mmCIF file of C-alpha atoms in Angstrom:
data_model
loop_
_atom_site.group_PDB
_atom_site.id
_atom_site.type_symbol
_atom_site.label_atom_id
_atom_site.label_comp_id
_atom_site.label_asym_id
_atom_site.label_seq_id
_atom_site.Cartn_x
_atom_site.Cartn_y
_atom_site.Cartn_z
ATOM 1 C CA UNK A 1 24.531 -10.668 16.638
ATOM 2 C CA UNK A 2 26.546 -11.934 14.058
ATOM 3 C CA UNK A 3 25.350 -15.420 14.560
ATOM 4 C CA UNK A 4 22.021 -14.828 14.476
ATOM 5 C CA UNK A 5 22.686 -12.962 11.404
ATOM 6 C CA UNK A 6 23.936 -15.667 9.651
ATOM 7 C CA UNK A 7 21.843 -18.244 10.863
ATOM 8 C CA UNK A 8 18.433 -16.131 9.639
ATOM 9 C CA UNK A 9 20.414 -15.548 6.320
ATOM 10 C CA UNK A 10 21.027 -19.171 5.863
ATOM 11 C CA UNK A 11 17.111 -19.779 6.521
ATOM 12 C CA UNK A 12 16.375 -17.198 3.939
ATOM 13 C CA UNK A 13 18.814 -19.320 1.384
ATOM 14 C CA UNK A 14 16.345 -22.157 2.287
ATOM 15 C CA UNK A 15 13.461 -20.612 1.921
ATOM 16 C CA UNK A 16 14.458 -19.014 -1.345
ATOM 17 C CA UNK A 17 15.451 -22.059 -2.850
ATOM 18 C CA UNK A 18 11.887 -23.637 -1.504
ATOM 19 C CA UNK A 19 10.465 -19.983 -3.723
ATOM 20 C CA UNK A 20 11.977 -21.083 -6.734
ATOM 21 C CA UNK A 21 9.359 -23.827 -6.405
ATOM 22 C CA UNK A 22 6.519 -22.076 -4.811
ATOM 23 C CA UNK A 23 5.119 -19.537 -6.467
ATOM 24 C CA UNK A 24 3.728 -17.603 -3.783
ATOM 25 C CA UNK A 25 7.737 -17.064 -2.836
ATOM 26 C CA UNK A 26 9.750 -14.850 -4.947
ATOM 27 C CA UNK A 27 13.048 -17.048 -4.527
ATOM 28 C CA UNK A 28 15.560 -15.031 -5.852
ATOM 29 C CA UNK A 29 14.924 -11.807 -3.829
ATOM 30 C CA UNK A 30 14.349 -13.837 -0.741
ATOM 31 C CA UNK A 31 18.191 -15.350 -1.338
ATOM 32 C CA UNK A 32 19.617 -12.008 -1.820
ATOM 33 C CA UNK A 33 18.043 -10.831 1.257
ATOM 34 C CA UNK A 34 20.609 -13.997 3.176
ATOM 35 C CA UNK A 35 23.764 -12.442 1.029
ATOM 36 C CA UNK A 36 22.881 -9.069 2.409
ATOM 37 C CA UNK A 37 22.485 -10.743 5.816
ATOM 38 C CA UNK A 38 25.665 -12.453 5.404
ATOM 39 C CA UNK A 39 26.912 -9.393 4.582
ATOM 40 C CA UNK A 40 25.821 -6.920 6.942
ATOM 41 C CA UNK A 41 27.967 -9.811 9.796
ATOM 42 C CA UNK A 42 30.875 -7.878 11.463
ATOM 43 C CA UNK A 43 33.143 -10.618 10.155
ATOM 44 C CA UNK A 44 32.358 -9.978 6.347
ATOM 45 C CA UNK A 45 33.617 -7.076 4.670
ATOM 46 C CA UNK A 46 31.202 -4.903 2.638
ATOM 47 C CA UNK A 47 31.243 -5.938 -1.496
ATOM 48 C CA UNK A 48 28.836 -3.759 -2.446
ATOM 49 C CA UNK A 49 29.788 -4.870 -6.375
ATOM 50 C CA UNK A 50 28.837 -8.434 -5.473
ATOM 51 C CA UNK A 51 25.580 -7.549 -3.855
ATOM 52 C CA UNK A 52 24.707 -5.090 -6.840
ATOM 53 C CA UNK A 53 25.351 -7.523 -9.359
ATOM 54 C CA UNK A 54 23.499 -10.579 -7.387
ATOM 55 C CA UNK A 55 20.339 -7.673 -6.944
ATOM 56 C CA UNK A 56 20.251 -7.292 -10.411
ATOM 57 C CA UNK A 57 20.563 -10.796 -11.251
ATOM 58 C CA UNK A 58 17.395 -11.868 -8.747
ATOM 59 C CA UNK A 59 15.246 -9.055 -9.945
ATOM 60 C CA UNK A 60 15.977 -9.918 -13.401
ATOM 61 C CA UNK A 61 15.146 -13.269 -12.833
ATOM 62 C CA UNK A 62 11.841 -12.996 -11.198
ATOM 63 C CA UNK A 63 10.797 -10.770 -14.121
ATOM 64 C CA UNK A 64 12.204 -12.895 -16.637
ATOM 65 C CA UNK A 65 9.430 -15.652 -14.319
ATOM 66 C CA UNK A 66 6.871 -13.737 -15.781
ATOM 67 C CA UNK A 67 7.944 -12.802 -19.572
ATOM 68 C CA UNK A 68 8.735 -16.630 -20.147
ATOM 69 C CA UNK A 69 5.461 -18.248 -19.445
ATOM 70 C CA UNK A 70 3.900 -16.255 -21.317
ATOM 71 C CA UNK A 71 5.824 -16.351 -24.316
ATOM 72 C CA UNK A 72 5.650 -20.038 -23.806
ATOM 73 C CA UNK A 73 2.307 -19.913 -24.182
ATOM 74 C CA UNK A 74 2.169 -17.434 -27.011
ATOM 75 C CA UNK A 75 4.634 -18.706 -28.802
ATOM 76 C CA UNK A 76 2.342 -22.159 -28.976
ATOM 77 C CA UNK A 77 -0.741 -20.268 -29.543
ATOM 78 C CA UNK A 78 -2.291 -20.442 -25.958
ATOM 79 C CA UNK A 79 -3.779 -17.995 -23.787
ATOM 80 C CA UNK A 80 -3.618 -16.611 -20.059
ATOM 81 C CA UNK A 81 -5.670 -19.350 -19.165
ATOM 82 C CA UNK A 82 -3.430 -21.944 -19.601
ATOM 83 C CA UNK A 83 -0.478 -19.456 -17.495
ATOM 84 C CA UNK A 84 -3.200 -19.542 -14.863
ATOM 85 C CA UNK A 85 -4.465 -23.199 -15.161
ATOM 86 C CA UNK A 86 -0.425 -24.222 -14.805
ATOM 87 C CA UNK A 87 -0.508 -21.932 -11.847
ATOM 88 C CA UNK A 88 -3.445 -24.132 -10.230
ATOM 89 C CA UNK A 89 -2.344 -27.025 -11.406
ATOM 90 C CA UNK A 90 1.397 -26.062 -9.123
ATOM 91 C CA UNK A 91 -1.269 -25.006 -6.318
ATOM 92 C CA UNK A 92 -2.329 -28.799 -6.284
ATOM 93 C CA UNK A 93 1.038 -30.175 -6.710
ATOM 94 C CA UNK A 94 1.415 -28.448 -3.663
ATOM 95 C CA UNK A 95 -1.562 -29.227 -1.453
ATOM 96 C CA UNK A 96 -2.527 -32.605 -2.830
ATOM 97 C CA UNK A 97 0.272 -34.814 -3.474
ATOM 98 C CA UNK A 98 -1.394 -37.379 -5.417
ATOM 99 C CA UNK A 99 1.174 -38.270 -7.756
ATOM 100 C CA UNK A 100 4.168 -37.516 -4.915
ATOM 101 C CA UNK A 101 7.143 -35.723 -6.551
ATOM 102 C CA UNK A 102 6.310 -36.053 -10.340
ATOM 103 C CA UNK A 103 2.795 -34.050 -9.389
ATOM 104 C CA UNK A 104 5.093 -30.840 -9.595
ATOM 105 C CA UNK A 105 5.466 -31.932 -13.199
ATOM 106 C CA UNK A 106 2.405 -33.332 -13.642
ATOM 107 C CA UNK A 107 -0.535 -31.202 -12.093
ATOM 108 C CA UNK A 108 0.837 -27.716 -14.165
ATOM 109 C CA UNK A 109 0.602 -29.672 -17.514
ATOM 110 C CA UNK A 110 -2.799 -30.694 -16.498
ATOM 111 C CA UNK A 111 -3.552 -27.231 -14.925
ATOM 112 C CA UNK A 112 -2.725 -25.978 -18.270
ATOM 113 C CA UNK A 113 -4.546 -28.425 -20.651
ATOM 114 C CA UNK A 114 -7.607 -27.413 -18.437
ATOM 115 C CA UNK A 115 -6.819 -23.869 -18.536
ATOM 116 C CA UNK A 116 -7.041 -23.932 -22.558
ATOM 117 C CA UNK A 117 -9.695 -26.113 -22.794
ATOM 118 C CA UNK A 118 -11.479 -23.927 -20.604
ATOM 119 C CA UNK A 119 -10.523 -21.471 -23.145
ATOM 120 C CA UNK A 120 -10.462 -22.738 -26.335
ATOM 121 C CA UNK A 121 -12.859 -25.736 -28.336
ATOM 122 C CA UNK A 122 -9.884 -27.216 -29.905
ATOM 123 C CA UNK A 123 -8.230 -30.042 -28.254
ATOM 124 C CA UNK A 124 -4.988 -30.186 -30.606
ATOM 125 C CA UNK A 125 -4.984 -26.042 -29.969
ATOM 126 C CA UNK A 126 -5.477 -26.616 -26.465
ATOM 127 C CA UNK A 127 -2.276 -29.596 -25.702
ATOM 128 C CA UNK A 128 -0.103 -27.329 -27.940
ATOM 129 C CA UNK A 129 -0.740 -24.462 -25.418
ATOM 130 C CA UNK A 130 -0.874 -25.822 -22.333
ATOM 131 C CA UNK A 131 2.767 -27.559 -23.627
ATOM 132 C CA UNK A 132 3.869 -24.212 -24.156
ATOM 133 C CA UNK A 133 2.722 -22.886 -20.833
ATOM 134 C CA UNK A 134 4.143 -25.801 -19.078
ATOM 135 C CA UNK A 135 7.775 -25.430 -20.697
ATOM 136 C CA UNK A 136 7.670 -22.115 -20.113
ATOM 137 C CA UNK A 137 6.899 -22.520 -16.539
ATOM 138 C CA UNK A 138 9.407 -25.121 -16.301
ATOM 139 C CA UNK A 139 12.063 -22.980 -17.630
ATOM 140 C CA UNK A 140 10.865 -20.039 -15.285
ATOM 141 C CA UNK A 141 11.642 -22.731 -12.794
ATOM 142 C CA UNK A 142 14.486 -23.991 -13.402
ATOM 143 C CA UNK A 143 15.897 -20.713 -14.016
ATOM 144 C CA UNK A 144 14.773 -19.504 -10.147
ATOM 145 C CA UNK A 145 16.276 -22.587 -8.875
ATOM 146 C CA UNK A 146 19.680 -22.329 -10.495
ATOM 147 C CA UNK A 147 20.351 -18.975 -9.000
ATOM 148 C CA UNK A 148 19.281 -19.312 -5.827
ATOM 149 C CA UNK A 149 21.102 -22.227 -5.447
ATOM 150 C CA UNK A 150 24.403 -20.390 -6.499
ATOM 151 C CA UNK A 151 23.613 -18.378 -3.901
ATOM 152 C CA UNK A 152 23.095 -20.523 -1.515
ATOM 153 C CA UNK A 153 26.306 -22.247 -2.640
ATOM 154 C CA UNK A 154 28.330 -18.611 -2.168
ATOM 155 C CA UNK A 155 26.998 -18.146 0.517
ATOM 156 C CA UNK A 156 28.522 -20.988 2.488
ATOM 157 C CA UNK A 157 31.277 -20.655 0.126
ATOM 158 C CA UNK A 158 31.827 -17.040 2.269
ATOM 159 C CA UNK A 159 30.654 -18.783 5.747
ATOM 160 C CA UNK A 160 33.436 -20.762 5.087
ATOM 161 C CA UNK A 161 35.855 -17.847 3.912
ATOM 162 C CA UNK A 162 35.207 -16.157 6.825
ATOM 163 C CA UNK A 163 34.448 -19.317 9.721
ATOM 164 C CA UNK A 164 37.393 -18.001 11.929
ATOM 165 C CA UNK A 165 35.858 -14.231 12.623
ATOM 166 C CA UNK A 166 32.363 -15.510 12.577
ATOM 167 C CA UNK A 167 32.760 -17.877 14.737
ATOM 168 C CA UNK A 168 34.537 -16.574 17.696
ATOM 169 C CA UNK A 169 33.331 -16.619 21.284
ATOM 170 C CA UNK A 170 35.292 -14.448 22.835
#
């Protein structure tokens, strides 16, 4: 049990880290959910302080991917249409590749611009917000990868730790 334990938490570690990209996945919770897996193994003692903390941490962090955008975009004087146009614009990073790996870069910015044009008559108005929405997104980003890549890091860093009583086939 304990390897299939692990081996489903390690695929939530991937797919969390593939969340902090996608943002139909909530990345961070998904990651926590492999710690807890990791941690509910036979061969792993119970640090309930260490799964607290990293709880906090990932819901923190996947509200703090909500507030950021959007102060992105206020603080640049844009609107919810550009949050949703850089939404779209990840949607078709996603689904049509076009411009391969820079389109995650790419197709928000323009998802954005569209958004506030949409929005607004003002082109100058309308780059300044969608660059807002975009950096906020990006930092929202960035921010969702970074942790659940620490997780992912800890927890191999406690696969490791712990190899000789997980891995036993006796």
């Amino acid at each position: 049990m304990d390897i299939a334990l692990l081996i489903l938490g390690f695929l939530l570690m991937l797919v969390g880290i593939l969340g902090s990209f996608l943002p139909v996945l909530p990345g961070p919770p998904i990651s926590w959910v492999g710690l807890l897996l990791l941690y509910l193994t036979k061969a792993v003692p119970d640090n309930w302080w260490v799964l607290g903390i990293t709880f906090v941490i990932a819901i923190a962090i996947t509200i703090l991917d909500y507030v950021i955008p959007a102060m992105g975009t206020k603080r640049f004087g844009g609107s919810k249409a550009g949050m949703w146009g850089t939404i779209v614009g990840l949607l078709v990073a996603i689904f049509v590749p076009i411009f391969g790996p820079l389109g995650i870069i790419i197709w928000p910015f323009i998802g954005a611009l569209v958004g506030e044009l949409l929005n607004k008559a003002n082109k100058e108005t309308a780059l300044k917000a969608a660059f807002g929405s975009f950096l906020g997104f990006l930092t929202g980003t960035f921010m969702k990868f970074v942790v659940t890549l620490l997780y992912a890091i800890f927890y191999v860093y406690i696969t490791i730790k712990y190899a000789g009583d997980l891995f036993t086939f006796s």
